[in-house]
Amino acid sequence: MRVSQFFLSTLKEAPAEAELVSHRLMLRAGLIRKLGSGLYTWMPLGLRVLRKVEAVVREEMNAAGAVELSMPAVQPAELWEETGRWAQFGPQMLKIKDRHERDFCFGPTHEEVITDIARRELRSYRQLPVNFFQIQTKFRDEIRPRFGVMRAREFLMKDAYSFHASVDDLQREYRNMYEAYSRVFTRLGLRFRAVAADTGAIGGTGSHEFHVLADSGEDAIAFCPESDYAANVELAEALAPSEPRPAPGAPMARHATPGVHSVDDVAAFLGLPASRIVKTLAVIAGDGRLVLLLLRGDHQLNEVKAGRKFSPEGGFRFATEAEIRARLGAGPGSIGPVGAAVPVVADRAVVAMGDFSCGANADGFHFAGLNFGRDLPLPDHVADLRNVVDGDPSPDGAGRLAIARGIEVGHVFQLRTKYSEAMSCQFLDEQGRSRPMEMGCYGIGVSRIVAAAIEQNHDARGILFPEALAPFRVAIVAIGYGKSEAVRGAAHALHDALEAAGVEVLLDDRDERPGVMFADMELVGIPHRITVGERGLKNGEMEYQPRRDGGVTALPAAGAAQWLLERLR
RNA sequence: CGGGGUGUAGCGCAGCCUGGUAGCGCGCCUGGUUUGGGACCAGGAUGUCGGAGGUUCGAAUCCUCUCACCCCGACCA
């Protein structure tokens, strides 16, 4: 391909709206252009990258035994009413009406449609298992689209849904998909981690998220460098401290702390580390009771864990200041467990604290030197209430946890029978009994992967595409193209030879100044570059330079194509 | 949805406070000189100043409404 026949549209400066590196670079390199909030055009260059991702995903899905189909992007409301998700999905679903005023949505996901297919097509255990997948555009009306294609409203996704006669078979396929996903991300050249995940609103049991590791990631992941344990921070268990509670070393004291409310304030005022302060949160449980939650000052409440502690539905909310005052006689920053006639749930780390400080249930006063058993009773309940932090022991006992940030690019779920039951998607088993199918679902954010890959692979000059993702593998920069017959001839010969060998090559025949061409090819992230110029040709040479690690190699012009083909292999 | 901000040429921005009919850099077009890391010289084109209404002799500038976009938060199969 020649630049003059293709379409390059690079920018020296990125539009002001882009703050994330990948977003800026995608805009600058001309991979995407914005149409509206969360809506992007994939420009020719970007589309080539998107197609690369798609191709790898498709190949691995096929290799793993899944079969491709394509479902409508627009779906009738009735299907969603069967599962109750028409109402449940809420405003994130783009709802539309046709000319007959019938309700439709632009599909945010396809569980309902595929389950409908399955219940019509699959009758017998003999037809199971099946795994259907598609690569398709979805729309979710995100509250706040951002970071370009990373969190867009319209996006490209690979979604797969499997149907099984037994849980065992579902689990087998789940592992199969897990492995297929690992191969996909490995082939794409990404540093990733599979983490145990919360199953969220979709329901079901087993679930793993695949995260591309990047500091800009929106999700926090806890993992153990010494083992393969990894979990979403929401889910990672914070174990009870192994050290016993220290013996009391200080007398209990009540300090006047005027205007001191936050943990940081208390720490500064009393000269204590945050880890010696108990943070007291007042919540209203599902049954209406006010309950105090105790956390170590340097820890953070995990609302998912706290929710589980209260009721099957996990319902609780933070108490209002008025409710807190009514029960405890002090405001939020001055409350504590001492003498409070309400139920108390303490985090595991709290009951291992000694000589600690907390609010005195009187505005402007805090206790210090508190010890359980001496100054106050041990709490009614002890539970895991907090997010794990860097250095916590790993739940698998293998070492200490580290926290990293990740971009979720894949998700595998065991849905079980949530949808098959709701939509009576049944099959006849060996005994002729009618049973709901066991289901799994497996998603990959195809368009998001492009952004995630750039987030993980860039430098000051632009994108460093992994080989598998690059829009072109080789750039030929022809210096003096317009003027020099020799340059033109040599560049064309090299271009044709590479193309004939099946290499995706981009010949810069724009007759621009060298700096412009170098800068563009680097911005766009083409992994290999050959420079052809009169200066080199005089000595019968061309120059090779890899995008990623710099050094220039002089090549005999005659053998350049061959040399490069060797290297690319 | 709550809080904050921005809309002026393709992109990045100034002008607005203190009203007098729009400017800079990059990009674009023409000609010339250049040609191994984002050239130089000369000439040129491009704006309903996001939209509507109002105040005023006069509005990019002041007021009201509205739309869009961005940031922070809540949300995220």
XYZ file of C-alpha atoms (C1' of nucleotides) in Angstrom:
646
model
C 0.000 0.000 0.000
C 1.179 3.470 -0.805
C 0.366 6.411 1.418
C -0.831 8.308 -1.639
C -3.464 5.651 -2.239
C -4.344 5.184 1.383
C -5.539 7.765 3.864
C -3.366 9.161 6.611
C -4.605 11.974 8.770
C -2.251 12.772 11.609
C -2.382 15.668 14.005
C 0.477 17.538 15.620
C -1.657 18.560 18.526
C -4.335 16.470 20.132
C -7.827 17.894 20.585
C -8.200 19.357 24.051
C -10.820 16.846 25.140
C -8.445 13.904 25.178
C -6.593 13.343 28.421
C -5.753 9.659 28.380
C -2.582 8.776 26.418
C -4.301 6.168 24.316
C -7.114 8.552 23.469
C -4.715 11.323 22.482
C -2.593 9.008 20.389
C -5.548 7.426 18.646
C -6.771 10.866 17.701
C -3.356 12.128 16.710
C -2.525 9.062 14.647
C -5.868 9.329 12.910
C -7.139 5.954 14.081
C -10.459 7.361 15.205
C -12.521 10.520 14.936
C -15.289 11.532 17.269
C -18.816 11.983 16.040
C -20.500 12.652 19.374
C -20.118 11.763 23.017
C -19.047 8.110 23.129
C -19.425 7.723 19.358
C -16.382 7.227 17.155
C -15.634 6.620 13.509
C -12.903 4.077 12.915
C -10.759 5.705 10.271
C -9.043 3.500 7.670
C -5.888 3.116 9.705
C -7.751 2.399 12.948
C -10.042 -0.042 11.255
C -7.081 -2.113 10.168
C -6.062 -2.411 13.811
C -9.576 -3.249 14.915
C -9.725 -5.961 12.280
C -6.483 -7.434 13.588
C -7.979 -7.816 17.022
C -11.113 -9.259 15.538
C -9.161 -11.766 13.472
C -7.219 -13.090 16.444
C -10.355 -13.360 18.536
C -12.226 -15.107 15.748
C -9.429 -17.564 15.107
C -9.130 -18.516 18.733
C -12.861 -18.835 19.186
C -13.117 -21.087 16.181
C -10.133 -23.079 17.373
C -11.836 -23.490 20.738
C -14.868 -24.979 19.071
C -17.282 -22.060 19.144
C -19.458 -21.322 16.118
C -20.012 -17.855 14.764
C -23.373 -16.295 14.037
C -24.621 -12.734 13.917
C -27.621 -11.467 15.813
C -29.563 -8.265 15.219
C -28.285 -5.140 16.911
C -31.862 -4.007 17.437
C -33.979 -6.200 19.661
C -37.684 -6.235 20.545
C -38.708 -5.309 24.097
C -40.758 -8.485 24.599
C -37.676 -10.664 24.967
C -36.297 -8.389 27.635
C -39.596 -8.392 29.457
C -39.378 -12.164 29.745
C -36.257 -11.875 31.867
C -37.357 -8.720 33.640
C -34.355 -6.855 32.311
C -36.364 -4.341 30.250
C -37.013 -2.550 33.527
C -33.898 -3.702 35.366
C -31.333 -2.567 32.836
C -32.511 0.984 33.250
C -31.323 4.052 31.419
C -28.141 2.390 30.294
C -30.210 0.710 27.616
C -30.974 2.776 24.560
C -34.666 2.273 23.951
C -36.243 3.104 20.619
C -39.666 2.860 19.024
C -40.482 1.838 15.501
C -43.167 3.437 13.326
C -45.815 1.314 15.007
C -44.780 2.647 18.397
C -43.437 -0.762 19.355
C -40.562 -0.840 21.826
C -37.073 -1.911 20.849
C -33.623 -1.424 22.199
C -30.240 -1.179 20.597
C -28.728 -4.289 22.124
C -26.362 -3.694 25.042
C -25.830 -7.474 25.225
C -27.429 -10.546 23.703
C -28.368 -13.079 26.398
C -32.061 -12.791 25.579
C -31.660 -13.138 21.825
C -29.330 -16.105 22.007
C -31.501 -17.835 24.587
C -34.422 -17.371 22.245
C -32.399 -18.963 19.461
C -31.403 -21.828 21.718
C -34.914 -22.608 22.890
C -36.155 -22.718 19.306
C -33.273 -24.709 17.874
C -32.050 -26.977 20.635
C -34.321 -29.778 21.793
C -32.175 -32.662 22.854
C -29.136 -33.314 24.984
C -27.704 -34.792 21.791
C -27.460 -31.279 20.352
C -25.531 -30.018 23.384
C -23.149 -28.511 24.129
C -23.056 -25.559 21.768
C -21.123 -22.353 21.991
C -22.322 -19.519 19.738
C -20.367 -16.332 19.282
C -20.600 -13.123 17.336
C -18.502 -10.019 16.883
C -20.854 -7.149 16.908
C -21.547 -3.540 17.668
C -23.267 -2.887 20.969
C -24.631 0.228 22.531
C -24.750 1.132 26.179
C -25.842 4.572 27.145
C -23.108 5.085 29.715
C -23.689 7.798 32.267
C -20.344 9.248 31.424
C -18.553 8.079 28.315
C -14.857 8.932 28.487
C -11.349 8.052 27.404
C -12.352 7.750 23.766
C -12.929 4.231 22.615
C -12.018 2.885 26.040
C -15.393 3.729 27.492
C -17.526 4.571 24.511
C -21.257 4.147 24.199
C -21.079 2.332 20.901
C -18.395 -0.320 20.863
C -17.378 -3.558 19.241
C -17.601 -6.699 21.303
C -17.149 -10.384 20.861
C -19.797 -12.175 22.861
C -20.203 -15.917 23.158
C -22.901 -17.964 24.846
C -22.674 -21.643 25.591
C -25.454 -24.140 26.337
C -25.012 -27.344 28.295
C -26.837 -30.343 29.617
C -24.942 -30.312 32.902
C -23.043 -28.053 35.256
C -19.983 -30.215 34.794
C -20.061 -29.584 31.100
C -20.562 -25.870 31.656
C -17.486 -25.842 33.855
C -15.499 -27.708 31.268
C -16.420 -25.121 28.649
C -15.743 -22.303 31.082
C -12.203 -23.561 31.462
C -11.975 -23.979 27.724
C -12.965 -20.352 27.208
C -10.653 -19.212 29.977
C -7.787 -20.841 28.142
C -8.902 -19.485 24.779
C -8.955 -15.992 26.260
C -5.479 -16.429 27.643
C -4.307 -17.389 24.168
C -6.035 -14.388 22.599
C -4.387 -11.871 24.897
C -1.034 -13.590 24.674
C -1.169 -13.530 20.894
C -2.106 -9.871 20.937
C 1.094 -9.216 22.860
C -0.600 -7.774 25.942
C 0.431 -8.029 29.567
C -2.724 -9.246 31.252
C -4.038 -11.014 34.289
C -7.155 -13.110 34.816
C -8.832 -12.206 38.078
C -11.671 -13.664 40.094
C -14.589 -11.272 39.812
C -17.871 -10.343 41.339
C -20.718 -11.697 39.251
C -22.638 -8.432 39.482
C -26.133 -7.922 38.219
C -25.934 -10.532 35.474
C -26.070 -13.200 38.152
C -24.563 -16.642 38.171
C -21.637 -18.210 39.956
C -18.106 -18.513 38.569
C -16.659 -15.462 36.932
C -13.280 -14.180 35.861
C -12.301 -10.863 34.376
C -9.322 -10.469 32.074
C -7.459 -7.256 32.691
C -4.778 -5.577 30.680
C -2.424 -4.090 33.243
C -2.069 -0.311 32.964
C -1.761 2.472 35.484
C -4.642 4.292 33.907
C -6.966 1.315 34.358
C -10.308 1.947 35.961
C -10.288 -1.226 38.036
C -8.101 -2.126 40.977
C -6.796 -5.680 41.067
C -5.294 -7.465 44.027
C -2.801 -10.137 43.107
C -0.141 -12.201 44.743
C 3.251 -12.089 43.020
C 4.214 -15.400 44.629
C 1.207 -17.366 43.413
C -1.403 -17.075 40.697
C -3.999 -15.600 43.014
C -5.672 -12.521 41.524
C -9.019 -10.949 42.286
C -10.906 -7.787 41.779
C -10.268 -5.643 44.845
C -14.009 -5.667 45.486
C -13.799 -9.411 45.938
C -10.412 -10.101 47.515
C -10.749 -11.326 51.048
C -8.972 -9.408 53.787
C -7.785 -12.044 56.218
C -7.772 -11.561 59.977
C -4.402 -10.284 61.199
C -2.201 -13.121 62.379
C -0.641 -11.157 65.253
C -2.611 -11.291 68.508
C -4.096 -8.146 69.989
C -1.379 -6.290 71.920
C -1.757 -5.915 75.663
C -3.028 -2.514 76.802
C -0.144 -0.121 77.187
C -1.847 3.174 77.810
C -4.627 4.379 80.050
C -7.952 5.311 78.523
C -8.265 9.046 78.097
C -10.890 11.462 76.811
C -9.514 14.390 74.822
C -11.212 17.581 73.792
C -10.846 17.662 69.994
C -12.687 20.764 68.841
C -13.463 20.812 65.137
C -11.672 17.503 64.561
C -13.680 15.017 62.523
C -11.823 13.139 59.830
C -9.330 10.368 60.510
C -6.550 12.574 59.177
C -7.565 15.383 61.539
C -7.668 13.055 64.532
C -4.319 11.540 63.580
C -2.709 14.967 63.327
C -4.359 16.314 66.465
C -3.517 13.373 68.708
C -0.235 12.569 67.028
C -1.251 9.004 66.185
C -0.892 7.055 62.949
C -4.171 6.428 61.123
C -3.720 2.743 61.885
C -4.293 3.484 65.574
C -7.627 5.195 64.962
C -10.961 3.456 64.611
C -13.216 4.896 61.949
C -16.899 4.540 62.816
C -19.493 4.533 60.037
C -23.202 4.565 60.812
C -25.419 2.735 58.359
C -29.079 1.830 58.198
C -29.556 -1.876 57.527
C -32.304 -3.296 55.351
C -34.512 -3.803 58.415
C -34.192 -0.164 59.457
C -31.792 -0.645 62.365
C -28.875 1.709 62.780
C -25.635 -0.249 62.877
C -22.080 0.937 63.482
C -19.300 -0.350 61.239
C -15.782 -0.133 62.617
C -12.756 0.094 60.369
C -9.137 0.849 60.962
C -8.474 4.474 60.051
C -6.218 3.614 57.124
C -8.672 1.103 55.650
C -11.601 1.618 53.333
C -15.079 0.197 53.532
C -15.935 -2.364 50.872
C -19.613 -1.831 50.278
C -20.094 -5.171 48.576
C -18.740 -7.027 51.578
C -20.656 -4.868 54.030
C -23.835 -5.405 52.047
C -23.455 -9.157 52.249
C -23.179 -8.935 56.009
C -26.634 -7.448 56.363
C -29.183 -9.285 54.301
C -29.463 -11.590 51.328
C -30.244 -8.569 49.191
C -27.235 -6.801 50.643
C -29.219 -3.698 51.418
C -27.901 -0.877 53.533
C -27.410 2.823 53.227
C -25.394 5.411 55.050
C -27.294 7.015 57.925
C -28.089 10.690 57.673
C -26.581 13.112 60.123
C -30.007 13.546 61.758
C -30.355 9.794 62.272
C -26.879 9.620 63.754
C -27.519 12.475 66.158
C -30.852 11.012 67.206
C -29.294 7.709 68.246
C -25.804 8.670 69.352
C -25.981 12.315 70.357
C -23.082 13.409 68.206
C -22.274 14.114 64.560
C -20.649 11.714 62.072
C -17.021 12.630 62.814
C -17.371 12.224 66.563
C -19.071 8.869 67.011
C -17.643 5.589 68.259
C -18.534 2.238 69.771
C -17.917 3.201 73.412
C -21.235 3.210 75.228
C -23.238 3.146 72.004
C -26.447 1.191 72.524
C -26.603 -0.040 68.929
C -25.317 -3.128 67.145
C -21.647 -2.942 66.176
C -19.886 -4.796 63.358
C -16.111 -4.552 63.415
C -13.697 -5.341 60.659
C -11.286 -8.156 61.422
C -8.395 -5.735 61.633
C -10.133 -3.624 64.256
C -10.330 -6.343 66.889
C -6.561 -6.718 66.681
C -5.985 -3.083 67.602
C -4.778 -1.869 70.994
C -4.433 1.585 72.527
C -6.611 3.049 69.827
C -8.592 6.214 69.418
C -12.175 6.832 68.316
C -15.000 9.323 68.605
C -16.534 9.740 72.068
C -20.143 10.170 70.949
C -19.908 13.789 71.991
C -19.131 16.559 69.555
C -15.578 17.741 70.023
C -14.332 14.754 72.005
C -12.327 11.635 71.140
C -11.051 8.789 73.257
C -7.501 7.540 73.123
C -5.764 4.576 74.709
C -8.812 2.359 74.249
C -8.546 -1.399 74.553
C -11.117 -4.089 73.964
C -12.041 -6.061 77.068
C -10.902 -3.270 79.363
C -12.619 -0.113 78.162
C -15.271 -1.564 75.918
C -16.571 -5.008 75.105
C -15.527 -6.850 71.974
C -17.955 -6.025 69.170
C -21.090 -8.114 68.586
C -19.921 -9.129 65.144
C -16.580 -9.330 63.426
C -16.470 -9.522 59.644
C -14.401 -8.754 56.588
C -15.625 -5.265 55.745
C -12.722 -3.598 53.996
C -10.861 -3.424 50.726
C -7.557 -5.202 50.777
C -4.494 -2.992 50.635
C -0.979 -3.430 49.341
C 0.934 -5.795 51.625
C -2.062 -7.652 53.055
C -1.563 -11.408 53.292
C -2.790 -13.256 50.224
C -6.012 -15.206 50.848
C -4.376 -18.323 49.412
C -1.700 -18.119 52.094
C 1.101 -17.849 49.567
C 2.504 -14.418 50.299
C 1.508 -10.800 50.294
C -0.880 -8.987 48.000
C 0.051 -6.223 45.618
C -2.459 -3.887 44.030
C -2.349 -3.058 40.334
C -4.676 -1.258 38.010
C -6.232 -2.921 35.040
C -8.450 -2.365 32.051
C -11.142 -4.992 31.776
C -10.971 -6.452 28.283
C -12.658 -9.790 28.824
C -15.096 -11.460 31.109
C -16.180 -15.072 31.463
C -19.295 -16.048 33.431
C -21.087 -19.157 34.439
C -24.634 -17.979 34.085
C -26.142 -21.328 35.054
C -29.904 -21.325 34.433
C -30.809 -17.715 35.126
C -31.850 -17.007 31.547
C -32.856 -20.485 30.488
C -35.336 -20.673 33.345
C -36.732 -17.205 32.814
C -37.214 -17.899 29.119
C -37.966 -21.615 29.414
C -35.055 -22.688 27.319
C -35.233 -26.421 27.921
C -33.968 -29.669 26.495
C -34.817 -33.331 26.939
C -32.168 -35.296 28.817
C -31.277 -38.974 28.467
C -34.246 -39.886 30.628
C -36.613 -37.823 28.521
C -37.020 -35.210 31.243
C -37.324 -31.566 30.353
C -34.616 -29.449 31.992
C -33.351 -25.877 31.657
C -30.008 -25.580 29.929
C -26.899 -24.592 31.813
C -25.449 -21.470 30.237
C -22.156 -19.636 30.128
C -21.326 -16.300 28.577
C -17.990 -14.911 27.506
C -17.254 -11.376 26.359
C -14.257 -9.602 24.881
C -14.180 -5.828 24.387
C -12.711 -5.748 20.897
C -12.608 -1.989 20.405
C -11.451 -1.413 23.957
C -8.493 -3.723 23.371
C -7.087 -1.302 20.815
C -7.060 1.477 23.414
C -5.757 -0.825 26.133
C -2.920 -2.003 23.900
C -1.859 1.566 23.215
C -2.145 2.426 26.875
C 0.350 -0.329 27.506
C 2.567 0.279 24.458
C 3.590 3.834 23.676
C 6.472 6.254 24.027
C 7.043 9.971 23.598
C 6.862 9.665 19.818
C 3.651 7.724 19.630
C 2.245 4.248 19.476
C 4.333 1.074 19.730
C 1.968 -1.462 18.270
C 2.615 -5.108 19.062
C 3.212 -7.006 15.823
C -0.168 -8.684 15.930
C -2.022 -5.377 16.118
C -0.042 -3.062 13.856
C -2.011 -1.618 10.930
C 1.059 -2.245 8.767
C 4.106 -4.216 9.745
C 6.651 -2.361 7.650
C 6.956 1.292 6.694
C 9.131 2.282 3.789
C 10.210 5.899 4.029
C 11.325 7.083 0.612
C 13.426 10.209 0.896
C 13.500 12.392 -2.176
C 10.799 10.303 -3.789
C 9.717 12.998 -6.212
C 13.182 13.785 -7.384
C 15.142 10.622 -7.457
C 14.474 7.944 -9.984
C 16.796 5.652 -8.026
C 14.846 6.118 -4.807
C 11.536 5.518 -6.510
C 12.793 2.418 -8.210
C 14.361 0.930 -5.099
C 11.350 1.781 -2.919
C 8.908 0.270 -5.377
C 10.972 -2.867 -5.759
C 11.160 -3.364 -2.006
C 7.478 -2.581 -1.569
C 6.454 -5.029 -4.271
C 8.713 -7.761 -2.981
C 7.338 -7.469 0.539
C 3.767 -7.282 -0.638
C 4.274 -10.316 -2.828
C 5.512 -12.142 0.241
C 2.288 -11.233 2.024
C 3.754 -8.557 4.289
C 1.565 -5.556 5.027
C 3.760 -2.698 3.987
C 3.126 1.022 3.741
C 5.274 2.985 1.328
C 5.488 6.669 2.148
C 5.543 8.138 -1.335
C 4.334 11.580 -0.318
C 7.602 13.280 -1.184
C 7.458 15.000 2.193
C 10.471 16.127 4.139
C 12.109 13.199 5.946
C 11.248 14.506 9.401
C 7.585 14.602 8.566
C 7.566 11.051 7.282
C 9.616 9.667 10.187
C 7.390 11.409 12.691
C 4.196 10.108 11.110
C 5.367 6.521 10.813
C 6.492 6.609 14.438
C 3.297 8.197 15.668
C 1.255 5.568 13.919
C 3.356 2.832 15.458
C 4.467 0.712 12.540
C 6.933 -1.790 14.040
C 9.551 -1.896 11.278
C 10.922 0.832 9.085
C 13.119 0.820 6.044
C 14.543 4.124 4.921
C 15.402 4.477 1.258
C 17.364 7.537 0.190
C 19.897 8.589 -2.394
C 22.585 8.870 0.220
C 22.307 5.209 1.100
C 21.650 3.967 -2.400
C 24.919 5.495 -3.533
C 26.590 2.866 -1.365
C 24.065 0.276 -2.356
C 22.430 0.454 1.058
C 19.106 0.915 2.784
C 18.524 1.390 6.481
C 16.448 -0.657 8.840
C 15.152 0.613 12.159
C 12.738 -1.116 14.497
C 10.142 1.122 16.119
C 10.548 -0.274 19.582
C 14.242 -0.306 20.287
C 16.000 2.164 18.209
C 19.251 1.071 16.561
C 19.785 1.606 12.853
C 21.086 -1.239 10.708
C 22.522 -0.678 7.243
C 21.442 -3.297 4.712
C 22.586 -4.054 1.191
C 19.775 -2.658 -0.919
C 19.614 -5.727 -3.074
C 19.032 -8.099 -0.175
C 16.857 -5.861 1.964
C 13.567 -7.600 1.228
C 15.021 -10.989 1.953
C 16.711 -9.799 5.117
C 13.486 -8.285 6.384
C 11.422 -11.334 5.567
C 13.821 -13.404 7.636
C 13.505 -11.009 10.490
C 9.739 -10.862 10.367
C 9.445 -14.604 10.476
C -28.428 13.245 37.996
C -25.227 16.633 41.443
C -20.796 19.916 41.268
C -17.294 22.592 38.059
C -15.660 24.238 33.209
C -15.444 25.229 27.911
C -17.759 26.547 23.099
C -13.995 32.091 18.443
C -10.916 29.122 11.083
C -9.396 21.943 10.191
C -6.299 21.549 15.245
C -4.273 24.357 19.545
C -5.425 29.058 21.510
C -5.809 34.846 22.368
C -9.596 38.615 22.297
C -14.622 38.991 26.555
C -13.251 41.846 32.604
C -13.445 47.706 30.462
C -19.061 46.837 23.813
C -16.910 50.004 18.237
C -17.889 44.333 13.826
C -11.952 39.260 14.880
C -6.506 37.727 15.659
C -1.955 34.319 16.626
C 0.638 29.426 15.921
C 0.152 24.941 13.288
C -2.437 23.053 9.078
C -4.490 24.290 3.974
C -3.856 26.722 -1.354
C -0.305 29.230 -5.156
C 4.744 30.366 -6.698
C 9.810 29.938 -5.662
C 14.057 28.088 -2.911
C 14.935 23.650 -0.228
C 15.230 18.082 0.913
C 18.378 12.289 6.047
C 14.297 14.229 11.891
C 7.988 18.050 11.992
C 11.990 23.706 6.172
C 12.367 28.896 4.352
C 10.584 33.274 1.517
C 6.493 35.675 -0.860
C 1.422 35.710 -1.731
C -3.569 33.684 -0.550
C -8.188 31.277 1.244
C -11.145 29.938 5.455
C -15.266 32.256 10.786
C -23.377 32.681 10.403
C -17.516 33.982 17.396
C -22.439 26.874 19.415
C -27.950 28.472 18.916
C -32.240 31.713 20.194
C -33.908 35.946 22.441
C -32.874 40.580 24.946
C -30.127 45.356 26.363
C -27.634 49.049 23.185
C -26.738 53.724 17.999
C -23.568 49.372 17.971
C -22.688 42.681 21.005
C -17.620 37.483 20.239
C -17.715 40.912 24.559
C -23.305 42.585 28.904
C -28.215 39.800 30.391
C -31.736 35.504 29.852
C -32.784 30.915 27.921
C -31.035 26.762 25.271
C -27.777 23.081 22.989
C -23.204 20.549 22.729
C -18.739 18.979 24.670
C -15.152 18.233 28.719
C -13.655 17.391 33.974
C -14.946 15.470 39.259
C -18.667 12.215 41.680
C -22.379 8.464 41.775
C -23.016 4.176 37.717
C -20.720 0.052 34.911
C -23.730 -7.141 31.861
